[in-house]
Coordinates of C-alpha atoms in Angstrom, one line a residue:
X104 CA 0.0 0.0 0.0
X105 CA 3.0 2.3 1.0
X106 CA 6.3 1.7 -1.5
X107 CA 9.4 1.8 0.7
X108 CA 7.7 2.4 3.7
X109 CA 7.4 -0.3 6.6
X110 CA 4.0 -1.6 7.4
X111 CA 3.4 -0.7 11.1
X112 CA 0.3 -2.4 12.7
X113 CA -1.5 -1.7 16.2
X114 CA -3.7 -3.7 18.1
X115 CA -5.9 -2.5 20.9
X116 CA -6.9 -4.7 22.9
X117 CA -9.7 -4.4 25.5
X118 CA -9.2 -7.4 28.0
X119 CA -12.8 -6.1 29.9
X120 CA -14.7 -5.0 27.1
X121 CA -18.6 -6.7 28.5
X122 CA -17.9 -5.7 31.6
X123 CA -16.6 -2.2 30.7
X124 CA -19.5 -1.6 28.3
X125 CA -21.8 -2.7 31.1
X126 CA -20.1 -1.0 34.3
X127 CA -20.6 2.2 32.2
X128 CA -23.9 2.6 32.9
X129 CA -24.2 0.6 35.6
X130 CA -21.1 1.5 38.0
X131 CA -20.1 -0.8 41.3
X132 CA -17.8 1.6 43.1
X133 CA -15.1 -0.2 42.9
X134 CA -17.0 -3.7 44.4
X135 CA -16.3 -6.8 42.1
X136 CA -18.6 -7.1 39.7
X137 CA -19.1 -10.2 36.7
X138 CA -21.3 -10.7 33.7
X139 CA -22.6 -14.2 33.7
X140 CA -22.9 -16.6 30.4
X141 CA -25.5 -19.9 30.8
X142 CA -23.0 -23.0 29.3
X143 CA -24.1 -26.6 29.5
X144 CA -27.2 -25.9 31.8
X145 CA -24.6 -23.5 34.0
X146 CA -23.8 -20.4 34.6
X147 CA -20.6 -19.1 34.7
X148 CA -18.7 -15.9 34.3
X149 CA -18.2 -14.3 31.1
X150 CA -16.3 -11.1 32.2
X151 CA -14.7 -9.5 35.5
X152 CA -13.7 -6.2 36.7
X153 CA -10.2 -5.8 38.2
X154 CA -11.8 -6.0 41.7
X155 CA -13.2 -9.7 41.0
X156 CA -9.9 -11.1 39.1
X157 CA -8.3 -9.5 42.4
X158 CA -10.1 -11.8 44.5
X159 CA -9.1 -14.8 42.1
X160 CA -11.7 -15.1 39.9
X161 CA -11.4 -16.1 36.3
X162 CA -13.3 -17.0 33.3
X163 CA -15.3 -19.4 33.1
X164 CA -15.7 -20.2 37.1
X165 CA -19.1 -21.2 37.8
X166 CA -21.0 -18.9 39.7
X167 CA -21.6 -21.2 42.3
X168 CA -17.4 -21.6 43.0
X169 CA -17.2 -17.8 42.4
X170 CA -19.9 -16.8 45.4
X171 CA -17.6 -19.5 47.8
X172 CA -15.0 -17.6 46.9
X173 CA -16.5 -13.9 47.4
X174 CA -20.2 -13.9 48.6
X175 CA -20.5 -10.0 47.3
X176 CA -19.8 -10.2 43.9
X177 CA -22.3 -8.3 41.8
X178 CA -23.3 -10.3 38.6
X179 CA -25.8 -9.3 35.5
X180 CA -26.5 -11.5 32.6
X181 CA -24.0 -10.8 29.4
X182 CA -25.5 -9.7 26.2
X183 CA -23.0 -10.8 23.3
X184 CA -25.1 -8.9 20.5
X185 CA -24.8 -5.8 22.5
X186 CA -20.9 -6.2 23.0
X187 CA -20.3 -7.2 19.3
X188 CA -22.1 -4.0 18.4
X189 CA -20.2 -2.0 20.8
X190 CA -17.1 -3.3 19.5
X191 CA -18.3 -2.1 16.1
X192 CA -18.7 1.4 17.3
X193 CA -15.6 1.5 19.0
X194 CA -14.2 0.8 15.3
X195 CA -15.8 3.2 13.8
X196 CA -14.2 5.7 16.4
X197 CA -10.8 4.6 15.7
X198 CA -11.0 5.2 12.1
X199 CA -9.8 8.8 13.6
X200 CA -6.7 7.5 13.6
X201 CA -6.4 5.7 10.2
X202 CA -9.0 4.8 7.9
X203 CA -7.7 0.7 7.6
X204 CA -9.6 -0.3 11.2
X205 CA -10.6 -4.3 11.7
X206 CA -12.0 -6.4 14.2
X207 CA -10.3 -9.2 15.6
X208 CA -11.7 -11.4 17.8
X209 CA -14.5 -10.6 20.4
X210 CA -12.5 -7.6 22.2
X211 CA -9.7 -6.6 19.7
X212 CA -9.3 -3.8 17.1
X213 CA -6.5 -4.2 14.8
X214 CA -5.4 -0.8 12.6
X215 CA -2.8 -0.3 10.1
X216 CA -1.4 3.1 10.8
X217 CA 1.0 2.9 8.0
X218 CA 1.7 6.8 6.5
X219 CA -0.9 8.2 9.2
X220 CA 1.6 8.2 13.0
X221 CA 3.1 11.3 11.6
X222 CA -0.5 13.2 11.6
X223 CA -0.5 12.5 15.2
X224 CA 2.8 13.3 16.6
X225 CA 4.5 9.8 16.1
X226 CA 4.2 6.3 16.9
X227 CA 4.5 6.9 21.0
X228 CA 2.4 9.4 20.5
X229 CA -0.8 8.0 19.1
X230 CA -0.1 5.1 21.6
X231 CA -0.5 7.4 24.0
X232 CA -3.6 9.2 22.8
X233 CA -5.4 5.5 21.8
X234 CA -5.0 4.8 25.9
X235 CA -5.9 8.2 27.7
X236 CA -9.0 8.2 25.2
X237 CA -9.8 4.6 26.2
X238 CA -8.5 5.3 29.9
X239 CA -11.7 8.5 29.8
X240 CA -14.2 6.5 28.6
X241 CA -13.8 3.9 31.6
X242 CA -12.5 0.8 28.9
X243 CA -9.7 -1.4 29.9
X244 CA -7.2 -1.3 26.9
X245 CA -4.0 -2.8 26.2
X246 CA -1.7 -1.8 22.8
X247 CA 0.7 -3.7 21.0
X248 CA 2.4 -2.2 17.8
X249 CA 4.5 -4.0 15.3
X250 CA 5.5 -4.7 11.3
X251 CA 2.3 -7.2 11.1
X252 CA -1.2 -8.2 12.6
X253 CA 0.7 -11.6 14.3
X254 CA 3.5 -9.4 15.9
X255 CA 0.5 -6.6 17.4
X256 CA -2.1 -9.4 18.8
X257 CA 1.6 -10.9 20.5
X258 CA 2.5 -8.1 21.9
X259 CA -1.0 -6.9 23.1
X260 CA -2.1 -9.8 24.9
X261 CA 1.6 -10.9 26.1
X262 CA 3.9 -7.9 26.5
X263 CA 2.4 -4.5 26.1
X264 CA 4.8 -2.0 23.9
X265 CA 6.1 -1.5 20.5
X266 CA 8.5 -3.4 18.7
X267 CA 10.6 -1.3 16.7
X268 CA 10.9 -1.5 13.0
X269 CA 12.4 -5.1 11.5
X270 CA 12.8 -6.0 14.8
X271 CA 10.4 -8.6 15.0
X272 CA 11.8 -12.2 16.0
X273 CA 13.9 -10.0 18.9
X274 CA 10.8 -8.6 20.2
X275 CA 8.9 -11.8 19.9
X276 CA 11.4 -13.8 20.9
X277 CA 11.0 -14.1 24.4
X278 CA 7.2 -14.5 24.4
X279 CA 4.9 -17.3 24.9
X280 CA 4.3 -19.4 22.1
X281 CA 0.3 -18.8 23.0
X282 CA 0.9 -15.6 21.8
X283 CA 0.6 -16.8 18.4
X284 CA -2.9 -17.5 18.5
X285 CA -2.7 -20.7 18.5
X286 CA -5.0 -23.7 19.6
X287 CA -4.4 -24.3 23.4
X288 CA -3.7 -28.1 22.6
X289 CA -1.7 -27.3 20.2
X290 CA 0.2 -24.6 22.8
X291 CA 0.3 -27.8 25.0
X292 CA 1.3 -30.6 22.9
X293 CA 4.3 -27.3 21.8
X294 CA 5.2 -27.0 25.9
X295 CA 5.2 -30.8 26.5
X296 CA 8.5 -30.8 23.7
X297 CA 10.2 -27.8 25.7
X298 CA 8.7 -25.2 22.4
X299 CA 7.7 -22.5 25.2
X300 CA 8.7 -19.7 24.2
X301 CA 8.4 -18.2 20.1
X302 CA 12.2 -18.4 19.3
X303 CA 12.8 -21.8 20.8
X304 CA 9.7 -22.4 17.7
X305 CA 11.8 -20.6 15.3
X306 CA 14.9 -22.5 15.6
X307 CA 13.0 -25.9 15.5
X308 CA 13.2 -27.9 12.1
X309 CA 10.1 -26.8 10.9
X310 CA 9.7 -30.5 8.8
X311 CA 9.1 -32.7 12.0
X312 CA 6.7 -29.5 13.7
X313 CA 4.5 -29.8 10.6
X314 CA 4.6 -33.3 10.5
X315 CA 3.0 -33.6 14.4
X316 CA 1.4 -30.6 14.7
X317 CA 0.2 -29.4 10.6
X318 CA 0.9 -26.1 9.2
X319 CA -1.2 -24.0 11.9
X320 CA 2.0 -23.3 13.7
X321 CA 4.0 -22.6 11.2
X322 CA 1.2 -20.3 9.6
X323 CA 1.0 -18.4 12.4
X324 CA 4.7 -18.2 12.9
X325 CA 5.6 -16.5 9.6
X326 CA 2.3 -14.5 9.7
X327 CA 4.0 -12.8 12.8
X328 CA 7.6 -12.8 11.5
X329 CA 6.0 -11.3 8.0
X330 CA 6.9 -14.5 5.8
X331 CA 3.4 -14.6 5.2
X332 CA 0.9 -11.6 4.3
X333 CA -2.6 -10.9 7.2
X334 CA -3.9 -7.5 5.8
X335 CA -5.9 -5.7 7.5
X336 CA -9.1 -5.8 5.8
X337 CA -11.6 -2.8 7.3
X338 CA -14.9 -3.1 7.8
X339 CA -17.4 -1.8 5.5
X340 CA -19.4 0.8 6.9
X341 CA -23.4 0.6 6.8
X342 CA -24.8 2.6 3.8
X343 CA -26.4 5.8 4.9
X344 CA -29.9 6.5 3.3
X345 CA -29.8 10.1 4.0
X346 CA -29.8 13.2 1.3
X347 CA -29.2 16.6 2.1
X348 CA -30.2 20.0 -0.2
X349 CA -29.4 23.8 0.8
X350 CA -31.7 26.3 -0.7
X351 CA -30.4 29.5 -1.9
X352 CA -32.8 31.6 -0.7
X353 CA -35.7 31.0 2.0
X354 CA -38.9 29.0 0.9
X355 CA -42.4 28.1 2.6
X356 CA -44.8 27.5 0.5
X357 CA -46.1 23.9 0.2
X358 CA -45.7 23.5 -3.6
X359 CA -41.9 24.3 -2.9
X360 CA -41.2 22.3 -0.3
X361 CA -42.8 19.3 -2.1
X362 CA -40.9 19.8 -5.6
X363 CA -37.5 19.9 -3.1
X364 CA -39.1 16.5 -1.4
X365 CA -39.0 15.4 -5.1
X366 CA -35.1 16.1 -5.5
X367 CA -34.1 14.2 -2.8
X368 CA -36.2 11.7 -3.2
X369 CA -34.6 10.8 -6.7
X370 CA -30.9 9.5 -5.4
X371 CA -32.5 8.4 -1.8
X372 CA -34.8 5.9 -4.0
X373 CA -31.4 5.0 -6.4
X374 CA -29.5 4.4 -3.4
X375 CA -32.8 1.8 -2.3
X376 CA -32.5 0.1 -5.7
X377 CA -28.8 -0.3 -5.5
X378 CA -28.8 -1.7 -2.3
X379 CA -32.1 -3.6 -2.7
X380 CA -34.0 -2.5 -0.5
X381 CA -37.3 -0.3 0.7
X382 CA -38.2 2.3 3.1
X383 CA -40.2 1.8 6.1
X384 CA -40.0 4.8 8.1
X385 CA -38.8 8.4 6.5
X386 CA -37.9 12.0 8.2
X387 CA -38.1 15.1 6.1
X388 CA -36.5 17.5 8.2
X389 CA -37.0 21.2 7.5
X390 CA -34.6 23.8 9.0
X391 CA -36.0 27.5 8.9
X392 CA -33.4 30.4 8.7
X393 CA -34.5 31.2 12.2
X394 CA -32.3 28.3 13.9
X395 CA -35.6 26.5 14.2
X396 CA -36.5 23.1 12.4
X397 CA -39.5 20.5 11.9
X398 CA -39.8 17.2 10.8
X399 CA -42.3 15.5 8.7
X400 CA -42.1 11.7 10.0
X401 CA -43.8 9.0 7.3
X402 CA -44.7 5.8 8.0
X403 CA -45.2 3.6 5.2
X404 CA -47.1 0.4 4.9
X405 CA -44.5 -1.4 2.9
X406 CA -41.4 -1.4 2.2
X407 CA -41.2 1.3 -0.6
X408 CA -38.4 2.4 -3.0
X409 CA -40.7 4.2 -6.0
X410 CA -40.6 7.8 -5.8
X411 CA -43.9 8.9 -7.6
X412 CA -45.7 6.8 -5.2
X413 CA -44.0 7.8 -2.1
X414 CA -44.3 12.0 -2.9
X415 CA -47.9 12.2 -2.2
X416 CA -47.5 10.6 0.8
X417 CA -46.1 13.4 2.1
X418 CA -48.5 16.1 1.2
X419 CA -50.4 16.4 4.4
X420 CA -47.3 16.4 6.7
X421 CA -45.8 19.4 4.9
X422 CA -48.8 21.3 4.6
X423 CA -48.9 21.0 8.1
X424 CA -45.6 22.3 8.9
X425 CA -44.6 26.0 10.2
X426 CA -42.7 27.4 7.6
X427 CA -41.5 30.8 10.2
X428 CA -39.8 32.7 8.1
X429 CA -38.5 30.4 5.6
X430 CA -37.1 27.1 4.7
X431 CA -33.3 26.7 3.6
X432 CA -32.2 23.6 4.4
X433 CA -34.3 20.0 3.2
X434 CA -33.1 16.8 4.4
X435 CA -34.3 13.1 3.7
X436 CA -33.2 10.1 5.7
X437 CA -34.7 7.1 5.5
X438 CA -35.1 6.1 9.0
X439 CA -35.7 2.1 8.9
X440 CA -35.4 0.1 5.8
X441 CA -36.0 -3.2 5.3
X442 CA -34.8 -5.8 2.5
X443 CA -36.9 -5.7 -1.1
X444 CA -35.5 -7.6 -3.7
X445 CA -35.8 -6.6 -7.2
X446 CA -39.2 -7.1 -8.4
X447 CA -41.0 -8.4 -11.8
X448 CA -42.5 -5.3 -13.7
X449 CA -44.4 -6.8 -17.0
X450 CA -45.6 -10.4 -17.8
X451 CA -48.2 -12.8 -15.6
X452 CA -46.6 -12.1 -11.8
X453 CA -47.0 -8.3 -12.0
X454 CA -50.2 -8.7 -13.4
X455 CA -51.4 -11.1 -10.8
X456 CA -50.0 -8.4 -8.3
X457 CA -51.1 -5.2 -9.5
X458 CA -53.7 -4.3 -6.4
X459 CA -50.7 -4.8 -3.9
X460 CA -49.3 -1.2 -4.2
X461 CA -52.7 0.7 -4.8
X462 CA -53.8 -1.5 -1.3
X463 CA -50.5 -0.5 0.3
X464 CA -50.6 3.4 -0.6
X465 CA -54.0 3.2 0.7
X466 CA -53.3 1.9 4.0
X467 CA -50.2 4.4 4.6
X468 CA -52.9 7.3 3.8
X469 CA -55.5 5.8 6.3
X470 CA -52.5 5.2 8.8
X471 CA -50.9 8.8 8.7
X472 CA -54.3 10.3 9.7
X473 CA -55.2 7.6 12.3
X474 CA -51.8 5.6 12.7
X475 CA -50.7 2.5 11.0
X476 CA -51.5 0.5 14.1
X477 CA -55.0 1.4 13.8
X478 CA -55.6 -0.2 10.4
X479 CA -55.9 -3.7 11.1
X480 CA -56.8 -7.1 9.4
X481 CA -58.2 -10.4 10.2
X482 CA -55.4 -13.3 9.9
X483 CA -56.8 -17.2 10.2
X484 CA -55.8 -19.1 13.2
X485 CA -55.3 -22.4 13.8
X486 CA -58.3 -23.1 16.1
X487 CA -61.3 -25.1 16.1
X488 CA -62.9 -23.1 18.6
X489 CA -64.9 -20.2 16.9
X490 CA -63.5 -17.1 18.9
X491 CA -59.9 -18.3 18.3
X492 CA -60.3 -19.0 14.3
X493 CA -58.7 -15.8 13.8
X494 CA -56.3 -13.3 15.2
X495 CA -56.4 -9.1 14.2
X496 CA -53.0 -8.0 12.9
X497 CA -51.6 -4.1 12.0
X498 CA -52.4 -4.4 8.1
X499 CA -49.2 -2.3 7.7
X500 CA -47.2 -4.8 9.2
X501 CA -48.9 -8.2 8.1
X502 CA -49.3 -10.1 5.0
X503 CA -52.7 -11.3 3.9
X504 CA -54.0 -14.6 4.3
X505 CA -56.0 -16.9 2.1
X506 CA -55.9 -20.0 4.4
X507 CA -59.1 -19.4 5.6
X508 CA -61.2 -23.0 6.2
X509 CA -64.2 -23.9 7.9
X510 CA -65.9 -27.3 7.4
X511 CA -69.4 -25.5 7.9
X512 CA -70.6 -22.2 7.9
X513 CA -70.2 -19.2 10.3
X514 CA -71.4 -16.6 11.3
X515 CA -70.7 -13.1 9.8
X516 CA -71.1 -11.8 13.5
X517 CA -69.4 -13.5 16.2
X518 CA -70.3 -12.0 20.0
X519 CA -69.5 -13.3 23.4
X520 CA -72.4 -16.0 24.4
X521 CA -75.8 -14.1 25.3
X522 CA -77.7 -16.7 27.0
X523 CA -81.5 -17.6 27.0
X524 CA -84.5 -19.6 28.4
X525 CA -85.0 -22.5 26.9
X526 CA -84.8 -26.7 27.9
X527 CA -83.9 -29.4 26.0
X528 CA -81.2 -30.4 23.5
X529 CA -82.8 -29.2 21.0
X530 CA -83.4 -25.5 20.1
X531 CA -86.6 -23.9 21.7
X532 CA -89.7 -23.3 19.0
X533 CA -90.0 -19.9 20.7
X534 CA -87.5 -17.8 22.7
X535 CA -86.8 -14.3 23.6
X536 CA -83.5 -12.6 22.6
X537 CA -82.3 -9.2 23.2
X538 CA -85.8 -8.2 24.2
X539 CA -87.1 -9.5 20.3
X540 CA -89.9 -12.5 20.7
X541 CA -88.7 -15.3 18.2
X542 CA -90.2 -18.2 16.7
X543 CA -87.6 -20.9 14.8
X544 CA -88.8 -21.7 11.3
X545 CA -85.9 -24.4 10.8
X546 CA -83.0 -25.7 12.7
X547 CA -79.9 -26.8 11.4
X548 CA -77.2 -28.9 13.3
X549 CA -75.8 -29.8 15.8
X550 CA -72.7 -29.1 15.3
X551 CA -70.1 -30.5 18.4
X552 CA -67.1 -28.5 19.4
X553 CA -65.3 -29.6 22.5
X554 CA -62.9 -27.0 24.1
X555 CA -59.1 -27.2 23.8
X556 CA -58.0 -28.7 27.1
X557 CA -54.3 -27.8 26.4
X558 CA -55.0 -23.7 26.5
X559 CA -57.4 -23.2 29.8
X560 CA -60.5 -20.7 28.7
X561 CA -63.1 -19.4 31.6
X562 CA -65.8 -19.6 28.9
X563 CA -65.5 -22.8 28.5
X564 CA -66.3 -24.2 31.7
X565 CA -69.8 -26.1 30.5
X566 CA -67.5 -28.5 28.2
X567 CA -68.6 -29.4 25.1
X568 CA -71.2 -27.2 22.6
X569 CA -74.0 -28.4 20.1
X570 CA -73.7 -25.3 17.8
X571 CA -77.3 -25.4 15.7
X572 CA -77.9 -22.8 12.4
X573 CA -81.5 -21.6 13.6
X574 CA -83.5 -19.1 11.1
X575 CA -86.3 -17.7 12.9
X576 CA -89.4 -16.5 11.2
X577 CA -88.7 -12.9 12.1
X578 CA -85.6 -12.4 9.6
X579 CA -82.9 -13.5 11.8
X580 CA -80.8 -15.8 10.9
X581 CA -78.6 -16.3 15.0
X582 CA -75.9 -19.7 15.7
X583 CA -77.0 -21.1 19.0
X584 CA -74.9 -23.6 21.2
X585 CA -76.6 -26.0 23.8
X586 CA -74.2 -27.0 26.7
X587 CA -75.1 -30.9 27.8
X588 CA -73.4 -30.8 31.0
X589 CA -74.6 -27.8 33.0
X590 CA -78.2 -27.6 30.6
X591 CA -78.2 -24.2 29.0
X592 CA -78.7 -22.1 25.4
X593 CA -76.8 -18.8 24.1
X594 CA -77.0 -17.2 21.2
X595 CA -72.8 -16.8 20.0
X596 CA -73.4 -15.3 16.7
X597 CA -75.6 -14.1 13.7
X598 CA -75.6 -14.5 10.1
X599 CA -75.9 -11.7 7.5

């Protein structure tokens, strides 16, 4: 990357990073403190503070060995996600220093400063800054700096400093041979043979080492001498769904704002296609020329990536927005997107699709007056039991259903049971419901449905129903149930 310059490498290090992360907004005054990680039906501890490793506590103790050994030790459950995305942002911080930043490991950044020590006062300097920084933030860190990734990880975990320039195999002598990241049965199978240390590996015949233990040592050996190229390969940063346009000279009236909206929504929508996917969620934020700004929030029912369809959608946001005394700055950010892969636009499937995005646009309209939560649909359950047959669902945030099945009819209106005077198991020639006199003209049924013992339901306490069709000579067309065990009728339902 650099002609004629070496390649200088630093690792940092943070031995403590869960329980750093964690103590920072949680602190323990100094008391010992551990995060705790379920293995094999057992918990034991993930990460310790200085206090607890103090006391003799390690990795992986059980918890039960660690409260023998100090009753008030503090623990909270670890959250790996969180701590691999706080590792993330602590790369994206030190790409201050240089813009070649990795991860390695669980709790290690790895950076090639190569060309950039000079922009910050030399190598001991940047050192220096990388540990006062980390030291402010309350994160345990440990550097190591050398000519490749192998010689920074060694000197990092097992001897904190710098080696200097071609200097490697004299810096790395004296260190452990775990400090080549190797296996730990490898490491032991290496001490059993007297290979403790890096140079007594070096000087070894390297035929009879591969032949016992493979090329892993070996690998790792010439990796760290720089036999063998590791680069530092950086992270790829997130893509940003966020345009930006400065006006110049004020606006505030709506037609203006929305033909700007129309700008930006051009290259944000691009940028959607490119990456394939769709926005949920978008924020046009207005900034007056008074210091003031507002922001016009728009919640879509689908993933969405077409401008033309997405610009109206915005109308009655902006016309509701305080303009003051004028608009200079638009910006668009697509707040949450979600995946949509490239979709069919001619033939048979877009045909048989075209009411999706009419349906869709429809829904965000109803949903930015009333919210999207409010506009719901009916979804088929898995459920023999009438009042369980379906389930309601956000229509914004659902898919519809066509699985719906029932092996006889029902009714159009489902209510909970409403009962009435009648005996017998079979429905009553005459009965009175909801203050109505009835007379049945014909009965249909019955129709047994037994409740679901596995999920417990109060109103299901009589057992079984005989569920009978009953069209009464009056118009009404009602589902009654008959409960044989504790004698009783309701009326559950009626058809349209």
């Amino acid at each position: 990357m650099f002609d004629g310059m070496t390649r200088r490498i630093v690792c940092m290090w943070f031995p403590r990073l869960a329980s750093d992360r964690a103590l920072r907004a949680r602190p323990v005054d100094g008391a010992p403190f551990a995060l705790l990680l379920t293995q094999a039906n057992a918990e034991r501890l993930h990460c310790l503070n200085a206090p607890a490793e103090a006391l003799g506590l390690y990795r992986g103790m059980s918890l039960a060995d660690a409260r023998a050994f100090c009753p008030d030790l503090i623990t909270a459950p670890a959250d790996p996600p969180r701590e691999a995305r706080f590792l993330s942002t602590l790369r994206r911080w030190a790409t201050r220093y240089c813009p070649w930043v990795g991860i390695e490991g669980q709790d290690a950044l790895v950076l090639d400063v190569t060309g950039a020590t000079h922009l910050h006062g030399g190598e001991a300097a940047i050192l220096e800054d990388m540990r006062a920084r980390a030291t402010r933030a309350g994160l345990s860190l440990r550097l190591g700096l050398g000519d490749t990734r192998g010689a920074a990880w060694a000197l990092a975990h097992h001897g904190e400093g710098a080696a200097p320039p071609g200097d490697g195999l004299a810096t790395l002598g004296p260190l452990p041979v775990e400090a080549l990241r190797l296996a730990p049965d490898t490491v032991t199978g290496l001490q059993r043979l007297g290979l403790r240390r890096i140079a007594d590996l070096a000087a070894t015949p390297r035929a009879p080492l591969a032949r016992r233990f493979g090329p892993e040592p070996l690998r790792r050996l010439d990796q760290a001498l720089g036999a063998q190229p590791e680069p530092v390969t950086p992270e790829p940063d997130p893509p940003h769904y966020g345009v930006r346009l400065s006006l110049p000279e004020p606006i505030g009236r709506t037609e203006d704002v929305m033909a700007g909206a129309a700008r930006l929504l051009e290259p944000l929508c691009a940028k959607l296609l490119a990456q394939e996917a769709g926005a949920r969620v978008l924020t046009l934020s207005l900034r007056r020329v008074d210091g003031g700004s507002q922001s016009v929030e728009l919640r879509l029912a689908s993933p969405m990536r077409d401008a033309a369809r997405i610009l109206p959608l915005f109308a009655r946001g902006v016309e509701a927005a305080e303009a003051g005394f004028g608009i200079d700055q638009l910006r668009l950010e697509a707040t949450q997107v979600e995946a949509l892969q490239v979709q069919q636009l001619g033939g048979p499937v877009a045909a048989g699709a075209a009411g999706g995005p009419a349906l869709d646009d429809l829904v965000t309209r109803i949903g930015t007056r009333i919210g999207l939560e409010n506009v719901q649909r009916f979804l088929p359950a898995d459920s023999h039991i009438p009042e369980r047959a379906f389930s309601i669902a956000p229509a914004a945030f659902s898919r519809a259903a066509t699985g719906w099945h029932a092996p006889r009819p029902r009714p159009l209106r489902l209510f909970p049971p409403e009962p009435i005077a009648a005996t017998g198991p079979r429905p009553p020639g005459r009965f009175r419901w909801r203050a109505m006199a009835l007379d049945t003209a014909r009965a249909t049924g019955p129709e047994r449905i037994a409740p679901e013992w596995w999920l417990p339901d109060d109103n299901w306490q009589r057992g079984v129903r005989d569920y009978w069709q009953v069209e009464t000579r009056q118009g009404r067309r009602l589902w009654l149930f008959h409960t044989p065990q504790q004698p009783g009728w309701f009326v559950q339902g009626e058809f349209a």
